[in-house]
GROMACS .gro file of C-alpha atoms in nm:
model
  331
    1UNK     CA    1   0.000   0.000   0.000
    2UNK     CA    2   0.143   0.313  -0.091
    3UNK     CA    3   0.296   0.564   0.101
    4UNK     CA    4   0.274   0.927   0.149
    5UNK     CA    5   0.472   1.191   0.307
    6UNK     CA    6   0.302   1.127   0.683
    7UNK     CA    7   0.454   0.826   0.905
    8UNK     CA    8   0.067   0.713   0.943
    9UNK     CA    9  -0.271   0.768   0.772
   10UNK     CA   10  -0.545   0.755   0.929
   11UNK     CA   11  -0.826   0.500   0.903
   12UNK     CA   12  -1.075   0.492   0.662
   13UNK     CA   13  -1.422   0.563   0.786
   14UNK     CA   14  -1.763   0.391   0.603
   15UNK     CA   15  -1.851   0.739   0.362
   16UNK     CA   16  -2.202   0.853   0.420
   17UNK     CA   17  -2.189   1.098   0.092
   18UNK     CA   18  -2.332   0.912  -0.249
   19UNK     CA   19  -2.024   0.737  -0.443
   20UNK     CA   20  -1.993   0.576  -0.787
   21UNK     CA   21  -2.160   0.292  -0.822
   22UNK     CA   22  -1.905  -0.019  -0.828
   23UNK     CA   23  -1.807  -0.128  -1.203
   24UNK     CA   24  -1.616  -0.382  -1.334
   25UNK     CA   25  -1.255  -0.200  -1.403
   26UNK     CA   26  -1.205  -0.145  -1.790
   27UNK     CA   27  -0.819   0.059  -1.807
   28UNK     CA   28  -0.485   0.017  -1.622
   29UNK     CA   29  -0.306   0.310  -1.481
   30UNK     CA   30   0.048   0.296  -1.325
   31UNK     CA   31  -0.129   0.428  -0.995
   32UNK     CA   32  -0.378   0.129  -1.037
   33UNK     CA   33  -0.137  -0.109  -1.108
   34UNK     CA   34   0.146  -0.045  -0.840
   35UNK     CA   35  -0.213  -0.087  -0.632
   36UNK     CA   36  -0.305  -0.479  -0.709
   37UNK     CA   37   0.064  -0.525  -0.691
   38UNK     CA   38   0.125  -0.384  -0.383
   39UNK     CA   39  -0.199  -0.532  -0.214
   40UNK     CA   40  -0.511  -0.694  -0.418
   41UNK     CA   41  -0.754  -0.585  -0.149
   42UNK     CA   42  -0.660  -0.223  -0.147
   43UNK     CA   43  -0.688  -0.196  -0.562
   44UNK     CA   44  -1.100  -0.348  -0.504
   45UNK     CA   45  -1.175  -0.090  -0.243
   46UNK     CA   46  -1.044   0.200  -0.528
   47UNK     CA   47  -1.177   0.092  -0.825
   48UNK     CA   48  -1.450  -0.140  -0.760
   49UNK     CA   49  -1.583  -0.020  -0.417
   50UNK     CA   50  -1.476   0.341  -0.495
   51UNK     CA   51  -1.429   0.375  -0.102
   52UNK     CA   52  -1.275   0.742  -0.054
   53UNK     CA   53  -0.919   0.771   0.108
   54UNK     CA   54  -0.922   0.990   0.413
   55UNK     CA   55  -0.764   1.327   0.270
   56UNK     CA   56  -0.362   1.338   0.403
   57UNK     CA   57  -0.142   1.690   0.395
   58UNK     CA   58   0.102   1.497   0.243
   59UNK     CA   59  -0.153   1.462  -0.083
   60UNK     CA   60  -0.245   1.768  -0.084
   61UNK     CA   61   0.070   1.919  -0.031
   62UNK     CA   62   0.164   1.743  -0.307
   63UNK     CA   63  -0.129   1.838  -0.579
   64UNK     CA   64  -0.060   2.177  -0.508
   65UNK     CA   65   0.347   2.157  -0.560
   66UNK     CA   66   0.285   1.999  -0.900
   67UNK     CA   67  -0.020   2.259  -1.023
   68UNK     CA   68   0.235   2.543  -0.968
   69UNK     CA   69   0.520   2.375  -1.152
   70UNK     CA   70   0.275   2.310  -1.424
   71UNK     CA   71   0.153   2.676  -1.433
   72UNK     CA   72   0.513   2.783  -1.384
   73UNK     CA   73   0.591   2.747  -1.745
   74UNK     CA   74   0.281   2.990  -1.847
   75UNK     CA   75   0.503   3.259  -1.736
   76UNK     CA   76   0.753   3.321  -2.009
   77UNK     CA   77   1.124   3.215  -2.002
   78UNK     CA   78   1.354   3.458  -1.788
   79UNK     CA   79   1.050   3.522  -1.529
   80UNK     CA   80   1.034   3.153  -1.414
   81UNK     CA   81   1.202   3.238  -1.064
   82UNK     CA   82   1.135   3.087  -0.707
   83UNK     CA   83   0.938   3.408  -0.603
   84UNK     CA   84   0.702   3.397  -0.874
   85UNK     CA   85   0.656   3.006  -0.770
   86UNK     CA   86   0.606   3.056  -0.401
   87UNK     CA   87   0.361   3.346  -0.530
   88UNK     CA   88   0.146   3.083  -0.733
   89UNK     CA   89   0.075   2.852  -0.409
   90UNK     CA   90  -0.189   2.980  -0.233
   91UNK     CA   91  -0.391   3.097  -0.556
   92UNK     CA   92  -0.355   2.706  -0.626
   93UNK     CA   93  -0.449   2.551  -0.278
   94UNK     CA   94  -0.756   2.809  -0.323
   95UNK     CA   95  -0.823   2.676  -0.624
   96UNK     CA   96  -0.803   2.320  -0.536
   97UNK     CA   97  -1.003   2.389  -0.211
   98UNK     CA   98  -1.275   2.520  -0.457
   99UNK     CA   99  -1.268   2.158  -0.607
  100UNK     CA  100  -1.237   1.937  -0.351
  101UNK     CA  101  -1.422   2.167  -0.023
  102UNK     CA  102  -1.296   1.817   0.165
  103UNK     CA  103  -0.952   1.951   0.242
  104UNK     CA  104  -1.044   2.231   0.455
  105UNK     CA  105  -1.082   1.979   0.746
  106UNK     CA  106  -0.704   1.925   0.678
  107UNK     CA  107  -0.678   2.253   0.929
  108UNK     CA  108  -1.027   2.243   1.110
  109UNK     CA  109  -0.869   2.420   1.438
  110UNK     CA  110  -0.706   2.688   1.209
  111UNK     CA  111  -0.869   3.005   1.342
  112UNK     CA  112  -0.553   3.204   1.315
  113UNK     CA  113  -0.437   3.078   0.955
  114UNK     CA  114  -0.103   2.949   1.112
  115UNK     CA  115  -0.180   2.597   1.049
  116UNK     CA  116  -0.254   2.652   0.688
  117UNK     CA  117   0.081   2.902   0.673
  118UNK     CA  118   0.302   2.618   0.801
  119UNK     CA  119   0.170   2.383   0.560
  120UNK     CA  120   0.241   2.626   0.295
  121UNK     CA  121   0.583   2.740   0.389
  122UNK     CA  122   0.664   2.320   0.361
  123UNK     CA  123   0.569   2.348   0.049
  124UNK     CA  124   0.800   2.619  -0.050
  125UNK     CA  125   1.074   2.456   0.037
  126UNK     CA  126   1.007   2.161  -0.185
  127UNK     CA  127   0.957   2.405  -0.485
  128UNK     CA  128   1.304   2.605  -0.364
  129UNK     CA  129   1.462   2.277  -0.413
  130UNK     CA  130   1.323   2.231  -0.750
  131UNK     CA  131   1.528   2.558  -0.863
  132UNK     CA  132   1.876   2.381  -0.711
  133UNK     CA  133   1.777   2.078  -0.935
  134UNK     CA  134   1.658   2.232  -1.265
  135UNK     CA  135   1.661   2.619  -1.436
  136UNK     CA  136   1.314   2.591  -1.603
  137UNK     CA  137   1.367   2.944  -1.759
  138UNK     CA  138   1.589   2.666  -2.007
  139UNK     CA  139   1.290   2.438  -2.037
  140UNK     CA  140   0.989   2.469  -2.280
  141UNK     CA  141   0.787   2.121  -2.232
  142UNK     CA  142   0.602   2.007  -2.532
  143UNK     CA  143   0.312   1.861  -2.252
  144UNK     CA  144   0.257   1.921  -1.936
  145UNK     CA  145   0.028   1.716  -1.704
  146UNK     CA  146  -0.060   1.521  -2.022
  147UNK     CA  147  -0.297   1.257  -2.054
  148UNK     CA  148  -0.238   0.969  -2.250
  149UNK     CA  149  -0.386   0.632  -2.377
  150UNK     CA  150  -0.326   0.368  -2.575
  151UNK     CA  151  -0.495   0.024  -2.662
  152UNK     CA  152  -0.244  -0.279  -2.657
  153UNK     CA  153  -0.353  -0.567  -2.899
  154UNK     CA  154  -0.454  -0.737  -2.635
  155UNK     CA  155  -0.748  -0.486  -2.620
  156UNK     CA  156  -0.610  -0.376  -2.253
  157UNK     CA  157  -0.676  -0.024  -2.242
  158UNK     CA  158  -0.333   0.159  -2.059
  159UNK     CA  159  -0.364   0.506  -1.974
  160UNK     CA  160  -0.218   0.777  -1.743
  161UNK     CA  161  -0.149   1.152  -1.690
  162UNK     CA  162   0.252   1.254  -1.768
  163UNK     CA  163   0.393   1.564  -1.520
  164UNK     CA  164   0.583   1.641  -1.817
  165UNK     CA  165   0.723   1.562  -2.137
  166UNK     CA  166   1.047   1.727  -2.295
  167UNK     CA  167   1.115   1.718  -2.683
  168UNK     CA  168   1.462   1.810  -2.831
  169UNK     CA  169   1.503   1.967  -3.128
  170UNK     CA  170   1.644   1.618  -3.255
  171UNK     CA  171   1.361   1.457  -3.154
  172UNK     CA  172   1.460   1.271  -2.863
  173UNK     CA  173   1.214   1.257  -2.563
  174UNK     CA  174   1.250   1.265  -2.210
  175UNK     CA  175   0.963   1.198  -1.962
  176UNK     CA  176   0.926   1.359  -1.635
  177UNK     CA  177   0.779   1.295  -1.329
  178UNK     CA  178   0.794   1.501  -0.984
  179UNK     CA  179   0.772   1.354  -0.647
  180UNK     CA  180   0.705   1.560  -0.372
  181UNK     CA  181   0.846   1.259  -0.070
  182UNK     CA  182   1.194   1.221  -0.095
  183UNK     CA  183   1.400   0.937  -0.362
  184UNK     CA  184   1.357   0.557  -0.216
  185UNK     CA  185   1.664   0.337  -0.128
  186UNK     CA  186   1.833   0.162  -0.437
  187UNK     CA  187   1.625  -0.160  -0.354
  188UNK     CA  188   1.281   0.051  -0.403
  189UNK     CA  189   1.362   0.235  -0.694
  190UNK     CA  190   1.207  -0.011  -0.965
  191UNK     CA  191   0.853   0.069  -0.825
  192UNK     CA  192   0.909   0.422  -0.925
  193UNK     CA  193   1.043   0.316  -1.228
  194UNK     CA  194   0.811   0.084  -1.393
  195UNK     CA  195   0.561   0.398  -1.323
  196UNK     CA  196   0.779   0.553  -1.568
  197UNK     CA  197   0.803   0.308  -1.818
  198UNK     CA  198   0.475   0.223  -1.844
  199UNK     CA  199   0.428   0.570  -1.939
  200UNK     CA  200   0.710   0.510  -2.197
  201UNK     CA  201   0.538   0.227  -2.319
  202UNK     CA  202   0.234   0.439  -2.385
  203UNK     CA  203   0.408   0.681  -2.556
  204UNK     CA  204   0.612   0.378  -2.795
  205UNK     CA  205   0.274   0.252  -2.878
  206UNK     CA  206   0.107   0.569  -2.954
  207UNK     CA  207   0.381   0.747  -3.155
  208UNK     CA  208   0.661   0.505  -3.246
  209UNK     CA  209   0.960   0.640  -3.071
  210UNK     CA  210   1.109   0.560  -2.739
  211UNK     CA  211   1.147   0.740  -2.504
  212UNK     CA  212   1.531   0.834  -2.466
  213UNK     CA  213   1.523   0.883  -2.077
  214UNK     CA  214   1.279   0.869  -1.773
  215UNK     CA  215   1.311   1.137  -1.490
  216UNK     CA  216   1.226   1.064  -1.178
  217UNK     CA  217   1.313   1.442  -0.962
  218UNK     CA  218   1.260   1.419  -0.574
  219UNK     CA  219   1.229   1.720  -0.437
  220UNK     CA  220   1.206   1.609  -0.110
  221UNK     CA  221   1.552   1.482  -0.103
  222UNK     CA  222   1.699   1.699  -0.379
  223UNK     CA  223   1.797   1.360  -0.608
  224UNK     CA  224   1.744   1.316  -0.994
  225UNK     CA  225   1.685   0.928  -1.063
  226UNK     CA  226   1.708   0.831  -1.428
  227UNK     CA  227   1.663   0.535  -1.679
  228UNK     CA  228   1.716   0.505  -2.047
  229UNK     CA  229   1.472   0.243  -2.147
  230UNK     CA  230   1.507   0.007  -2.529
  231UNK     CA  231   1.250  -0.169  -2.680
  232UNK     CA  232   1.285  -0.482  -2.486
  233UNK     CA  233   1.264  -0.312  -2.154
  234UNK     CA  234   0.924  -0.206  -2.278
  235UNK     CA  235   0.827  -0.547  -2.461
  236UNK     CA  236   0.898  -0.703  -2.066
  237UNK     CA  237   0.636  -0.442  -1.948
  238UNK     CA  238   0.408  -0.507  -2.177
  239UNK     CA  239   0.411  -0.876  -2.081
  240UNK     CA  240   0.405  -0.777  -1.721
  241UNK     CA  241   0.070  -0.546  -1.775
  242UNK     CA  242  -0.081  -0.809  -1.953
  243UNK     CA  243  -0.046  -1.113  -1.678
  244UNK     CA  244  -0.126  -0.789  -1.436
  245UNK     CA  245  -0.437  -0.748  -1.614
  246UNK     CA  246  -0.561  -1.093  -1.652
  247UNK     CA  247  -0.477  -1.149  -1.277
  248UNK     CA  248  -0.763  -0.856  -1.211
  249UNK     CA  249  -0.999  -1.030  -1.453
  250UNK     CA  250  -0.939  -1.331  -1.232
  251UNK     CA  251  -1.010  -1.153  -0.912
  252UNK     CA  252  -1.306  -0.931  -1.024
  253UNK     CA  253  -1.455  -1.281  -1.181
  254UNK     CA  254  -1.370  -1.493  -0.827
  255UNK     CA  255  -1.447  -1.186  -0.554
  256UNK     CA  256  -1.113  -1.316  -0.415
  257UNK     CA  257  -0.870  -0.987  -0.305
  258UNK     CA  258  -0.691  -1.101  -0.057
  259UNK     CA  259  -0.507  -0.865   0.169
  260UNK     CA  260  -0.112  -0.846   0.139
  261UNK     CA  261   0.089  -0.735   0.469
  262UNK     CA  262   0.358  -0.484   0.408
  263UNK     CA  263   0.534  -0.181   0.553
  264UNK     CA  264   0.299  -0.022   0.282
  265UNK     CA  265   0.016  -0.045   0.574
  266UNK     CA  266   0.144   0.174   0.822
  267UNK     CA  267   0.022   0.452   0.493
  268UNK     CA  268  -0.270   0.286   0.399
  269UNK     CA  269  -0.600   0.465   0.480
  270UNK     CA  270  -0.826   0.135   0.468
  271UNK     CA  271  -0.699  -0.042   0.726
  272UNK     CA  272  -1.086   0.006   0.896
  273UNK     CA  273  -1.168  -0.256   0.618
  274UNK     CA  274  -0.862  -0.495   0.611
  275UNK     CA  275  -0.878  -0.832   0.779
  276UNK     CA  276  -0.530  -0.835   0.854
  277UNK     CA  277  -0.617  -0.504   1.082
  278UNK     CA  278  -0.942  -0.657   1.245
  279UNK     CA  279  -1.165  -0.454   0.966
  280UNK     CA  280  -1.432  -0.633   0.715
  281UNK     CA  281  -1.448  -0.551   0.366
  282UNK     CA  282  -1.776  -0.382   0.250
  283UNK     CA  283  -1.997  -0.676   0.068
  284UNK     CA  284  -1.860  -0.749  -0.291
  285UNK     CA  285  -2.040  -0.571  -0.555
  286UNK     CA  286  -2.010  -0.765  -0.853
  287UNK     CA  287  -2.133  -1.105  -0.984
  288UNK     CA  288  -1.891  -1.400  -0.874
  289UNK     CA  289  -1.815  -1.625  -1.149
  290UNK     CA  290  -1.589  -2.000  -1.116
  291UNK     CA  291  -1.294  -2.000  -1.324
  292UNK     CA  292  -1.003  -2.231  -1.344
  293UNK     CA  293  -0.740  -2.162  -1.075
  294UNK     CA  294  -0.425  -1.952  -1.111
  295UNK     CA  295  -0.105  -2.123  -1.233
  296UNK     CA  296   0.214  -2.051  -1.019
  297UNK     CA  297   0.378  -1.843  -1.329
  298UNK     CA  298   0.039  -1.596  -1.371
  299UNK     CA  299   0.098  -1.404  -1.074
  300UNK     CA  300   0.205  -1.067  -1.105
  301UNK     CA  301   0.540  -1.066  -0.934
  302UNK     CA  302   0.734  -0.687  -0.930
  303UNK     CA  303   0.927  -0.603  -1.260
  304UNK     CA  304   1.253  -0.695  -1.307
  305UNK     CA  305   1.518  -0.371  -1.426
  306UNK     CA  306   1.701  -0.459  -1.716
  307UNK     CA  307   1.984  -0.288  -1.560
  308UNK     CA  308   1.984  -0.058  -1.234
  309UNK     CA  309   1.889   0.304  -1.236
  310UNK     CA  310   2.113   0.590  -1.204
  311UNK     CA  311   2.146   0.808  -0.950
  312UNK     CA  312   2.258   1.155  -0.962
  313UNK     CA  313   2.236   1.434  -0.730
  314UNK     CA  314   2.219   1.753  -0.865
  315UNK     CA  315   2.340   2.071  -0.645
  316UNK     CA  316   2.286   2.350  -0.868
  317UNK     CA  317   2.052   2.488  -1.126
  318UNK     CA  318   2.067   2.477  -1.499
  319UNK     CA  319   2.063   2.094  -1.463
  320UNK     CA  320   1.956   1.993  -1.821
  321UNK     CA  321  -0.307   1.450  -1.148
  322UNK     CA  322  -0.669   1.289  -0.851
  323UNK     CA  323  -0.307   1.229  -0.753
  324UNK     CA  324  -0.182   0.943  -0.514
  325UNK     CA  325  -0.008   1.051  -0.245
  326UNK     CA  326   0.364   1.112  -0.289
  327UNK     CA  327   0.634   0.851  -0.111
  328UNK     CA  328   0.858   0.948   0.188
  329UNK     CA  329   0.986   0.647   0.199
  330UNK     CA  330   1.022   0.315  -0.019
  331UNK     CA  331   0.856   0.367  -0.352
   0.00000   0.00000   0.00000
């Protein structure tokens, strides 16, 4: 179960507001998909239950660190400066506060504002360290927050939202992607990754071209953690998605999502509905069907890395969304 920038969520409560009624899941996300891997039971209560997460700081810290750096490049080149970013924060917690009136019981003792100006003033920080890691007065994205999709043969239908995608003038793109927690240990850092190259993937199969590098930049640690993917890299993840996908079908045909233990849980927010914590899953939605059982060699097991990521920590500038929490710890 995925983490976020807190040491501990807290449980999920039953929601007493209307929700979407359950559905059999159609598309694969990388969000979705580190999900069932991570823990069966928590990927039904998303997608098939629709069961709300508790709202987390740590979240929304995070939504509202990646709108400005999005809007940061509608200011023209040679005006992109850490003032004007710190300036665009609270017009974009307002404006995600307008969307989602939930978060204002982030603060709900905050007579005085100095909650909400703590919170804030975290959140400057992680977009001061974005200027020590890149100059984006040298950047002009060709997409930012961009969604994409793409339909494999297989008829599995992948899709995701990019923080950003860089095009030189030879051609040759790079795919970005922010995280507000700060860079996992070496051992963790091919969960990160296959987020990333699933997105490459998507991008192969829609236009043709690989990707030349994935960027992962943590600005809660100030590190820069990249990959430069071929086609068989992607051709494994492909293959992964697809067992990933038909071990879903399995599940949403058999009702069986079993929980699966981790460190993950001490970040989970549905622990009020996890056996392993005591809890009882809400009553399963959808028809049960019998199918055959699952062979040893269909379970999704993490993706291998063709070779190790690398690691570089960048001191000074001018180097070259619903969003899940960010990670603090392993990713």
């Amino acid at each position: 179960m995925s983490p976020s920038e807190s040491s501990a969520a807290p449980d999920a409560a039953p929601p007493s507001a209307p929700r979407p009624a359950p559905r059999t899941p159609s598309s694969l996300s990388p969000s979705r998909a580190d999900d069932f891997m991570t823990c069966p039971l928590r990927y039904r209560l998303r997608v098939i239950d629709k069961l709300p997460e508790p709202p987390s700081e740590a979240a929304a810290r995070g939504a509202v660190v990646h709108a400005v750096l999005e809007r940061l490049f509608d200011v023209p080149a040679g005006r992109r400066t850490p003032d004007r970013a710190r300036a665009l924060l609270r017009p974009e917690w307002e404006r995600l506060l307008g969307r989602r009136p939930e978060l204002a019981g982030l603060f709900p003792e905050d007579t005085d504002g100095a909650a909400t100006a703590a919170w804030l003033a975290e959140a400057e920080q992680l977009l001061d360290q974005y200027f020590r890691l890149e100059d984006p007065n040298r950047l002009e994205p060709a997409g930012r927050e961009l969604y994409v999709e793409t339909v494999l043969e297989s008829g599995l239908k992948l899709r995701g939202i990019i923080d950003r995608v860089d095009v030189a003038p030879t051609g040759e793109v790079r795919v970005v992607d922010y995280k507000t927690g700060k860079a996992p240990p070496p051992d963790f850092e091919h969960r990160a990754m296959f987020q990333m190259k699933f997105y490459a993937l998507v991008l192969w199969r829609r236009r043709g071209v690989v990707p030349r590098r994935l960027q992962l930049v943590y600005l809660g640690s100030g590190d820069v953690v990249t990959y430069d993917p071929d086609e068989a890299d992607l051709r494994a993840v492909e293959r992964k998605l697809r067992a990933l996908w038909a071990a879903i079908q399995r599940a949403v045909a058999t009702g069986e999502w079993h929980p699966s233990p981790s460190r993950f849980c001490d970040w989970c927010g549905y622990q009020a509905f996890c056996p392993a914590f005591g809890g009882t899953p809400p009553p399963y939605p959808l028809a049960i069907a019998t199918v055959p059982a699952m062979g040893d060699n269909e379970h999704p097991a993490a993706p291998a890395e063709a070779e190790p990521p690398t690691r570089e920590r960048l001191d000074g500038g001018g180097a070259e969304k619903d969003r899940r929490p960010e990670h603090s710890g392993p990713a």
